[in-house]
Every structure is written in C-alpha cells, then in structure tokens.
PDB file of C-alpha atoms in Angstrom:
ATOM      1  CA  UNK A 579       0.000   0.000   0.000  1.00 57.00           C
ATOM      2  CA  UNK A 580       1.371   3.408  -0.964  1.00 60.00           C
ATOM      3  CA  UNK A 581       1.190   6.520   1.159  1.00 58.00           C
ATOM      4  CA  UNK A 582      -1.449   7.978  -1.169  1.00 60.00           C
ATOM      5  CA  UNK A 583      -3.826   5.035  -0.747  1.00 63.00           C
ATOM      6  CA  UNK A 584      -6.433   5.654   1.983  1.00 66.00           C
ATOM      7  CA  UNK A 585      -7.325   2.929   4.453  1.00 67.00           C
ATOM      8  CA  UNK A 586     -10.690   4.582   5.107  1.00 71.00           C
ATOM      9  CA  UNK A 587     -12.694   7.533   3.866  1.00 75.00           C
ATOM     10  CA  UNK A 588     -11.972   9.543   7.008  1.00 73.00           C
ATOM     11  CA  UNK A 589     -14.508  12.394   6.456  1.00 76.00           C
ATOM     12  CA  UNK A 590     -17.259   9.829   5.780  1.00 76.00           C
ATOM     13  CA  UNK A 591     -16.146   7.858   8.846  1.00 77.00           C
ATOM     14  CA  UNK A 592     -16.336  10.971  11.022  1.00 78.00           C
ATOM     15  CA  UNK A 593     -19.771  11.824   9.602  1.00 77.00           C
ATOM     16  CA  UNK A 594     -20.980   8.321  10.426  1.00 80.00           C
ATOM     17  CA  UNK A 595     -19.621   8.604  13.969  1.00 80.00           C
ATOM     18  CA  UNK A 596     -21.214  12.041  14.379  1.00 79.00           C
ATOM     19  CA  UNK A 597     -24.553  10.622  13.230  1.00 79.00           C
ATOM     20  CA  UNK A 598     -24.297   7.801  15.775  1.00 83.00           C
ATOM     21  CA  UNK A 599     -23.388  10.203  18.579  1.00 83.00           C
ATOM     22  CA  UNK A 600     -26.268  12.505  17.610  1.00 80.00           C
ATOM     23  CA  UNK A 601     -28.738   9.620  17.928  1.00 84.00           C
ATOM     24  CA  UNK A 602     -27.404   8.733  21.370  1.00 84.00           C
ATOM     25  CA  UNK A 603     -27.556  12.362  22.468  1.00 83.00           C
ATOM     26  CA  UNK A 604     -31.152  12.640  21.256  1.00 84.00           C
ATOM     27  CA  UNK A 605     -32.071   9.696  23.501  1.00 85.00           C
ATOM     28  CA  UNK A 606     -30.171  11.306  26.396  1.00 85.00           C
ATOM     29  CA  UNK A 607     -31.974  14.638  25.865  1.00 83.00           C
ATOM     30  CA  UNK A 608     -35.369  12.911  25.793  1.00 84.00           C
ATOM     31  CA  UNK A 609     -34.540  11.194  29.081  1.00 86.00           C
ATOM     32  CA  UNK A 610     -33.334  14.455  30.627  1.00 82.00           C
ATOM     33  CA  UNK A 611     -36.565  16.155  29.595  1.00 79.00           C
ATOM     34  CA  UNK A 612     -38.558  13.429  31.350  1.00 82.00           C
ATOM     35  CA  UNK A 613     -36.404  13.693  34.489  1.00 82.00           C
ATOM     36  CA  UNK A 614     -36.689  17.480  34.481  1.00 75.00           C
ATOM     37  CA  UNK A 615     -40.458  17.124  34.447  1.00 75.00           C
ATOM     38  CA  UNK A 616     -40.208  15.274  37.765  1.00 80.00           C
ATOM     39  CA  UNK A 617     -37.221  16.966  39.385  1.00 78.00           C
ATOM     40  CA  UNK A 618     -38.425  20.474  40.192  1.00 75.00           C
ATOM     41  CA  UNK A 619     -36.423  23.227  41.868  1.00 72.00           C
ATOM     42  CA  UNK A 620     -38.498  22.776  45.028  1.00 76.00           C
ATOM     43  CA  UNK A 621     -38.105  19.009  45.345  1.00 79.00           C
ATOM     44  CA  UNK A 622     -34.728  18.165  43.832  1.00 80.00           C
ATOM     45  CA  UNK A 623     -31.351  19.481  45.101  1.00 79.00           C
ATOM     46  CA  UNK A 624     -29.759  18.500  41.760  1.00 78.00           C
ATOM     47  CA  UNK A 625     -32.129  20.679  39.744  1.00 75.00           C
ATOM     48  CA  UNK A 626     -29.464  23.223  38.695  1.00 75.00           C
ATOM     49  CA  UNK A 627     -26.931  20.547  37.826  1.00 79.00           C
ATOM     50  CA  UNK A 628     -29.489  18.839  35.612  1.00 80.00           C
ATOM     51  CA  UNK A 629     -30.071  22.091  33.748  1.00 77.00           C
ATOM     52  CA  UNK A 630     -26.324  22.405  33.129  1.00 78.00           C
ATOM     53  CA  UNK A 631     -26.168  18.829  31.814  1.00 84.00           C
ATOM     54  CA  UNK A 632     -29.131  19.524  29.555  1.00 81.00           C
ATOM     55  CA  UNK A 633     -27.526  22.722  28.277  1.00 80.00           C
ATOM     56  CA  UNK A 634     -24.220  21.021  27.451  1.00 82.00           C
ATOM     57  CA  UNK A 635     -25.944  18.031  25.811  1.00 85.00           C
ATOM     58  CA  UNK A 636     -28.107  20.360  23.712  1.00 84.00           C
ATOM     59  CA  UNK A 637     -25.066  22.383  22.672  1.00 81.00           C
ATOM     60  CA  UNK A 638     -23.129  19.289  21.570  1.00 86.00           C
ATOM     61  CA  UNK A 639     -26.208  17.950  19.762  1.00 85.00           C
ATOM     62  CA  UNK A 640     -26.591  21.241  17.877  1.00 82.00           C
ATOM     63  CA  UNK A 641     -22.907  21.153  16.918  1.00 83.00           C
ATOM     64  CA  UNK A 642     -23.237  17.603  15.586  1.00 86.00           C
ATOM     65  CA  UNK A 643     -26.312  18.552  13.543  1.00 85.00           C
ATOM     66  CA  UNK A 644     -24.416  21.504  12.085  1.00 83.00           C
ATOM     67  CA  UNK A 645     -21.354  19.387  11.268  1.00 84.00           C
ATOM     68  CA  UNK A 646     -23.478  16.726   9.571  1.00 85.00           C
ATOM     69  CA  UNK A 647     -25.376  19.346   7.575  1.00 85.00           C
ATOM     70  CA  UNK A 648     -22.135  21.004   6.436  1.00 85.00           C
ATOM     71  CA  UNK A 649     -20.712  17.581   5.483  1.00 85.00           C
ATOM     72  CA  UNK A 650     -23.782  16.852   3.347  1.00 84.00           C
ATOM     73  CA  UNK A 651     -23.532  20.274   1.711  1.00 83.00           C
ATOM     74  CA  UNK A 652     -19.865  19.698   0.900  1.00 84.00           C
ATOM     75  CA  UNK A 653     -20.714  16.346  -0.688  1.00 84.00           C
ATOM     76  CA  UNK A 654     -23.744  17.589  -2.659  1.00 81.00           C
ATOM     77  CA  UNK A 655     -26.055  15.508  -0.490  1.00 81.00           C
ATOM     78  CA  UNK A 656     -28.084  18.428   0.797  1.00 79.00           C
ATOM     79  CA  UNK A 657     -30.457  20.972  -0.692  1.00 82.00           C
ATOM     80  CA  UNK A 658     -32.597  23.691   0.824  1.00 85.00           C
ATOM     81  CA  UNK A 659     -36.350  23.151   0.983  1.00 88.00           C
ATOM     82  CA  UNK A 660     -37.848  26.618   0.787  1.00 92.00           C
ATOM     83  CA  UNK A 661     -41.578  27.164   1.191  1.00 94.00           C
ATOM     84  CA  UNK A 662     -43.831  29.880   2.576  1.00 96.00           C
ATOM     85  CA  UNK A 663     -44.308  29.767   6.351  1.00 96.00           C
ATOM     86  CA  UNK A 664     -45.882  31.816   9.105  1.00 96.00           C
ATOM     87  CA  UNK A 665     -43.024  33.587  10.897  1.00 96.00           C
ATOM     88  CA  UNK A 666     -44.806  33.852  14.263  1.00 96.00           C
ATOM     89  CA  UNK A 667     -45.526  30.098  14.173  1.00 95.00           C
ATOM     90  CA  UNK A 668     -41.805  29.437  13.620  1.00 95.00           C
ATOM     91  CA  UNK A 669     -40.837  31.702  16.522  1.00 95.00           C
ATOM     92  CA  UNK A 670     -43.414  30.273  18.927  1.00 94.00           C
ATOM     93  CA  UNK A 671     -42.470  26.670  18.084  1.00 92.00           C
ATOM     94  CA  UNK A 672     -38.772  27.421  18.618  1.00 91.00           C
ATOM     95  CA  UNK A 673     -39.408  29.286  21.861  1.00 91.00           C
ATOM     96  CA  UNK A 674     -41.495  26.366  23.130  1.00 87.00           C
ATOM     97  CA  UNK A 675     -38.644  23.942  22.376  1.00 83.00           C
ATOM     98  CA  UNK A 676     -36.198  26.022  24.406  1.00 84.00           C
ATOM     99  CA  UNK A 677     -38.529  27.116  27.214  1.00 82.00           C
ATOM    100  CA  UNK A 678     -37.784  24.250  29.650  1.00 75.00           C
ATOM    101  CA  UNK A 679     -34.050  24.931  29.482  1.00 77.00           C
ATOM    102  CA  UNK A 680     -34.387  28.718  29.727  1.00 83.00           C
ATOM    103  CA  UNK A 681     -36.840  28.375  32.618  1.00 81.00           C
ATOM    104  CA  UNK A 682     -34.088  26.693  34.629  1.00 77.00           C
ATOM    105  CA  UNK A 683     -32.130  29.917  34.600  1.00 80.00           C
ATOM    106  CA  UNK A 684     -35.188  32.133  34.978  1.00 85.00           C
ATOM    107  CA  UNK A 685     -34.710  33.655  31.528  1.00 89.00           C
ATOM    108  CA  UNK A 686     -37.832  35.212  30.040  1.00 91.00           C
ATOM    109  CA  UNK A 687     -38.230  34.937  26.271  1.00 92.00           C
ATOM    110  CA  UNK A 688     -40.654  37.068  24.286  1.00 93.00           C
ATOM    111  CA  UNK A 689     -41.356  37.644  20.609  1.00 94.00           C
ATOM    112  CA  UNK A 690     -42.393  40.690  18.618  1.00 95.00           C
ATOM    113  CA  UNK A 691     -43.853  39.785  15.230  1.00 96.00           C
ATOM    114  CA  UNK A 692     -47.043  40.520  13.292  1.00 95.00           C
ATOM    115  CA  UNK A 693     -49.386  37.540  13.295  1.00 94.00           C
ATOM    116  CA  UNK A 694     -49.920  37.757   9.523  1.00 95.00           C
ATOM    117  CA  UNK A 695     -46.220  37.947   8.561  1.00 96.00           C
ATOM    118  CA  UNK A 696     -45.203  35.045   6.319  1.00 96.00           C
ATOM    119  CA  UNK A 697     -41.988  34.444   4.356  1.00 96.00           C
ATOM    120  CA  UNK A 698     -40.218  31.964   2.120  1.00 96.00           C
ATOM    121  CA  UNK A 699     -37.433  30.020   3.886  1.00 95.00           C
ATOM    122  CA  UNK A 700     -36.249  26.542   4.843  1.00 94.00           C
ATOM    123  CA  UNK A 701     -38.071  26.013   8.127  1.00 93.00           C
ATOM    124  CA  UNK A 702     -35.736  23.308   9.469  1.00 90.00           C
ATOM    125  CA  UNK A 703     -32.579  25.290   8.759  1.00 91.00           C
ATOM    126  CA  UNK A 704     -33.813  28.617  10.117  1.00 94.00           C
ATOM    127  CA  UNK A 705     -35.250  26.883  13.176  1.00 92.00           C
ATOM    128  CA  UNK A 706     -31.818  25.304  13.703  1.00 89.00           C
ATOM    129  CA  UNK A 707     -30.133  28.706  13.538  1.00 92.00           C
ATOM    130  CA  UNK A 708     -32.554  30.202  16.089  1.00 93.00           C
ATOM    131  CA  UNK A 709     -32.179  27.171  18.361  1.00 89.00           C
ATOM    132  CA  UNK A 710     -28.422  27.563  18.333  1.00 88.00           C
ATOM    133  CA  UNK A 711     -28.590  31.283  19.151  1.00 90.00           C
ATOM    134  CA  UNK A 712     -31.037  30.666  22.006  1.00 89.00           C
ATOM    135  CA  UNK A 713     -28.852  27.874  23.343  1.00 84.00           C
ATOM    136  CA  UNK A 714     -25.884  30.221  23.248  1.00 83.00           C
ATOM    137  CA  UNK A 715     -27.922  32.950  24.964  1.00 83.00           C
ATOM    138  CA  UNK A 716     -28.641  30.518  27.817  1.00 81.00           C
ATOM    139  CA  UNK A 717     -24.996  30.873  28.788  1.00 81.00           C
ATOM    140  CA  UNK A 718     -24.733  34.646  28.509  1.00 86.00           C
ATOM    141  CA  UNK A 719     -28.189  36.190  29.066  1.00 89.00           C
ATOM    142  CA  UNK A 720     -29.042  37.345  32.575  1.00 90.00           C
ATOM    143  CA  UNK A 721     -32.833  37.376  32.554  1.00 92.00           C
ATOM    144  CA  UNK A 722     -34.305  38.471  29.223  1.00 93.00           C
ATOM    145  CA  UNK A 723     -34.250  37.533  25.552  1.00 94.00           C
ATOM    146  CA  UNK A 724     -36.376  39.125  22.861  1.00 95.00           C
ATOM    147  CA  UNK A 725     -36.896  37.837  19.327  1.00 95.00           C
ATOM    148  CA  UNK A 726     -38.050  40.347  16.726  1.00 95.00           C
ATOM    149  CA  UNK A 727     -39.163  39.637  13.183  1.00 96.00           C
ATOM    150  CA  UNK A 728     -40.402  42.124  10.619  1.00 96.00           C
ATOM    151  CA  UNK A 729     -40.382  42.854   6.922  1.00 96.00           C
ATOM    152  CA  UNK A 730     -38.110  45.765   5.997  1.00 95.00           C
ATOM    153  CA  UNK A 731     -37.498  47.008   2.446  1.00 94.00           C
ATOM    154  CA  UNK A 732     -38.287  43.602   0.948  1.00 93.00           C
ATOM    155  CA  UNK A 733     -36.217  41.619   3.471  1.00 97.00           C
ATOM    156  CA  UNK A 734     -37.206  39.488   6.452  1.00 97.00           C
ATOM    157  CA  UNK A 735     -35.171  40.791   9.394  1.00 97.00           C
ATOM    158  CA  UNK A 736     -35.089  38.372  12.341  1.00 96.00           C
ATOM    159  CA  UNK A 737     -33.081  39.373  15.395  1.00 95.00           C
ATOM    160  CA  UNK A 738     -32.418  37.831  18.800  1.00 95.00           C
ATOM    161  CA  UNK A 739     -31.171  40.153  21.529  1.00 94.00           C
ATOM    162  CA  UNK A 740     -30.364  39.549  25.189  1.00 93.00           C
ATOM    163  CA  UNK A 741     -29.267  41.372  28.335  1.00 92.00           C
ATOM    164  CA  UNK A 742     -25.879  39.685  28.573  1.00 90.00           C
ATOM    165  CA  UNK A 743     -22.434  41.222  28.233  1.00 89.00           C
ATOM    166  CA  UNK A 744     -22.614  41.330  24.422  1.00 89.00           C
ATOM    167  CA  UNK A 745     -20.348  39.966  21.700  1.00 87.00           C
ATOM    168  CA  UNK A 746     -16.583  40.600  21.755  1.00 85.00           C
ATOM    169  CA  UNK A 747     -15.652  43.532  19.545  1.00 83.00           C
ATOM    170  CA  UNK A 748     -13.750  41.317  17.089  1.00 79.00           C
ATOM    171  CA  UNK A 749     -16.966  39.394  16.327  1.00 80.00           C
ATOM    172  CA  UNK A 750     -19.120  42.404  15.503  1.00 82.00           C
ATOM    173  CA  UNK A 751     -20.128  43.218  11.974  1.00 77.00           C
ATOM    174  CA  UNK A 752     -21.852  41.821   8.912  1.00 73.00           C
ATOM    175  CA  UNK A 753     -21.013  39.055   6.499  1.00 60.00           C
ATOM    176  CA  UNK A 754     -17.559  38.031   7.722  1.00 56.00           C
ATOM    177  CA  UNK A 755     -18.660  35.119   9.903  1.00 55.00           C
ATOM    178  CA  UNK A 756     -18.241  32.562   7.092  1.00 50.00           C
ATOM    179  CA  UNK A 757     -14.519  33.360   6.995  1.00 54.00           C
ATOM    180  CA  UNK A 758     -13.871  33.435  10.727  1.00 56.00           C
ATOM    181  CA  UNK A 759     -11.412  31.052  12.313  1.00 53.00           C
ATOM    182  CA  UNK A 760     -11.186  29.475  15.730  1.00 48.00           C
ATOM    183  CA  UNK A 761     -10.607  32.101  18.423  1.00 53.00           C
ATOM    184  CA  UNK A 762      -8.109  30.892  20.996  1.00 46.00           C
ATOM    185  CA  UNK A 763      -8.808  34.078  22.948  1.00 51.00           C
ATOM    186  CA  UNK A 764     -12.527  33.395  23.428  1.00 52.00           C
ATOM    187  CA  UNK A 765     -12.429  29.607  23.025  1.00 51.00           C
ATOM    188  CA  UNK A 766     -15.070  29.876  20.309  1.00 57.00           C
ATOM    189  CA  UNK A 767     -14.904  27.484  17.359  1.00 60.00           C
ATOM    190  CA  UNK A 768     -17.173  29.817  15.417  1.00 75.00           C
ATOM    191  CA  UNK A 769     -19.095  26.782  14.128  1.00 80.00           C
ATOM    192  CA  UNK A 770     -22.523  28.163  15.053  1.00 83.00           C
ATOM    193  CA  UNK A 771     -21.934  31.520  13.360  1.00 87.00           C
ATOM    194  CA  UNK A 772     -20.301  29.867  10.354  1.00 86.00           C
ATOM    195  CA  UNK A 773     -23.315  27.563  10.026  1.00 87.00           C
ATOM    196  CA  UNK A 774     -25.761  30.472  10.359  1.00 91.00           C
ATOM    197  CA  UNK A 775     -23.857  32.474   7.769  1.00 90.00           C
ATOM    198  CA  UNK A 776     -23.890  29.591   5.268  1.00 89.00           C
ATOM    199  CA  UNK A 777     -27.612  28.971   5.869  1.00 91.00           C
ATOM    200  CA  UNK A 778     -28.379  32.651   5.330  1.00 93.00           C
ATOM    201  CA  UNK A 779     -26.422  32.703   2.045  1.00 92.00           C
ATOM    202  CA  UNK A 780     -28.345  29.646   0.799  1.00 90.00           C
ATOM    203  CA  UNK A 781     -31.495  31.769   0.827  1.00 94.00           C
ATOM    204  CA  UNK A 782     -31.511  33.684  -2.457  1.00 93.00           C
ATOM    205  CA  UNK A 783     -34.187  35.633  -4.275  1.00 92.00           C
ATOM    206  CA  UNK A 784     -33.994  37.891  -7.341  1.00 89.00           C
ATOM    207  CA  UNK A 785     -30.233  38.282  -7.138  1.00 91.00           C
ATOM    208  CA  UNK A 786     -30.248  38.972  -3.393  1.00 94.00           C
ATOM    209  CA  UNK A 787     -28.631  36.743  -0.785  1.00 94.00           C
ATOM    210  CA  UNK A 788     -29.240  36.347   2.955  1.00 95.00           C
ATOM    211  CA  UNK A 789     -26.675  37.365   5.551  1.00 94.00           C
ATOM    212  CA  UNK A 790     -26.148  37.592   9.310  1.00 93.00           C
ATOM    213  CA  UNK A 791     -24.821  40.366  11.504  1.00 93.00           C
ATOM    214  CA  UNK A 792     -23.743  40.800  15.125  1.00 92.00           C
ATOM    215  CA  UNK A 793     -24.197  43.985  17.124  1.00 92.00           C
ATOM    216  CA  UNK A 794     -24.305  45.073  20.754  1.00 93.00           C
ATOM    217  CA  UNK A 795     -26.830  47.331  22.437  1.00 89.00           C
ATOM    218  CA  UNK A 796     -30.489  47.239  21.532  1.00 84.00           C
ATOM    219  CA  UNK A 797     -33.331  47.358  24.046  1.00 87.00           C
ATOM    220  CA  UNK A 798     -31.568  45.155  26.602  1.00 89.00           C
ATOM    221  CA  UNK A 799     -28.013  46.388  26.065  1.00 89.00           C
ATOM    222  CA  UNK A 800     -26.512  42.945  25.354  1.00 92.00           C
ATOM    223  CA  UNK A 801     -25.692  40.994  22.214  1.00 92.00           C
ATOM    224  CA  UNK A 802     -27.931  41.049  19.147  1.00 93.00           C
ATOM    225  CA  UNK A 803     -27.794  38.365  16.452  1.00 94.00           C
ATOM    226  CA  UNK A 804     -29.625  39.179  13.215  1.00 95.00           C
ATOM    227  CA  UNK A 805     -30.322  37.006  10.198  1.00 95.00           C
ATOM    228  CA  UNK A 806     -31.690  38.824   7.157  1.00 96.00           C
ATOM    229  CA  UNK A 807     -33.392  36.866   4.355  1.00 96.00           C
ATOM    230  CA  UNK A 808     -34.421  38.070   0.887  1.00 95.00           C
TER     231      UNK A 808
END
C-alpha cells in the first residue's frame, strides 16, 4: 500500500460517527426532559446541575447537527427546501422547544412579530439557527431575551437580543462570519456563526442573498444576532 492510498474515507467515517453520537444524544436529551419534568427546583437538590447537563448536551447535539449538515452540503447531499411559512408560528415553536431549558435559569423569552407575517425560507434550517442562538444565549443572558421579526425594504429581518455582556468587539459586523477562524482568545470554534452564515447565504431571491450580523446594544443592552433573508 502506498502513502497515497487511503485505508478509510476519514470524512465519511467521522460523519458516520457524528450521526451515531447525535442519535445517542437525542435519547439522552429525551430522558433528561422526562427527568426534568419530575425533578423540580423545590423538590430536587440536583435541579441546577441537571439544567447544566441539559444545556451542554443540547449544545453538543446542535454542533453535531451543524457538522453533519455542512458535510452533506460539501458532498452535494443536501439541498434547501424553501416554502412559505408563518413567521410567528416558527418563533413560537422554537421558543417552546427552548422554554424548559431557559426556565431553569429564569430567563424570560418574548417575541415581537405581526401575526400575519409570512416568508419563504427553509423552516428546518432557520429553526436550527434560532435554536443555536437561544442555546448560546442561555450561557450569557441574565434574565431576558427578545426575538423580533419584521419585513423591511423587501427583506425578512429576524433578530435575537439579550441582556448579557454582548459579543466581543472582534466578532461584531456583517457578512464576515463565514470566513472566521477558531478564536483561541474566546475559546469559540465559530461553528454556530459559520453555520448560520452559510444557511443565510443559501437563501436567495432575485439576485439577493441572505446574511447575518452581530451587534451590541439594543433594548436590553446585550448581544444582538440578526439574520436577514431576501
């Protein structure tokens, strides 16, 4: 065997392992959700520790989903499935998914969106982006998160802001997240923002392309993630 001959298709092997780990984590998260329904803050001294385990398991599960999606994209095994959806339904479904975890930390989540606003997007992908941002906000928000969605100049502008300490200055801006590298200063892999940036760019309409941006300030004075879709 020569040096150029591969024993295994390593990327495919890693993708298969990631898929297997994701399935196991999904079972673990389902079990944690059941336990959390029984173990309340009033009756269980391990309540806070359980919330931390659930947070970390959710974060790793989101990372695996993002890695698998990016692998499929890179191997032409993935395509976007864009249809027209109610935006408020998307926001309420996503908030409901994250409510048990955010309740552990006493974080209040609210949404501002017209009931009749609808848009064309891939529901699974955009829901995944919002889930990841909310999961990240669990770590940094103090007590409040607000999701806003509105149509502006022919774009759907969807933002998630919190009352945390905000994004580091080197992360602020628009459009550069797809080219970011691992930050050894912050410990961030940048995977979530890279994934969000790629998902945004996959939404195209009439020569326009989606994008994300990061700012600080807003109503709560913390970080603000925005994804803008054509």
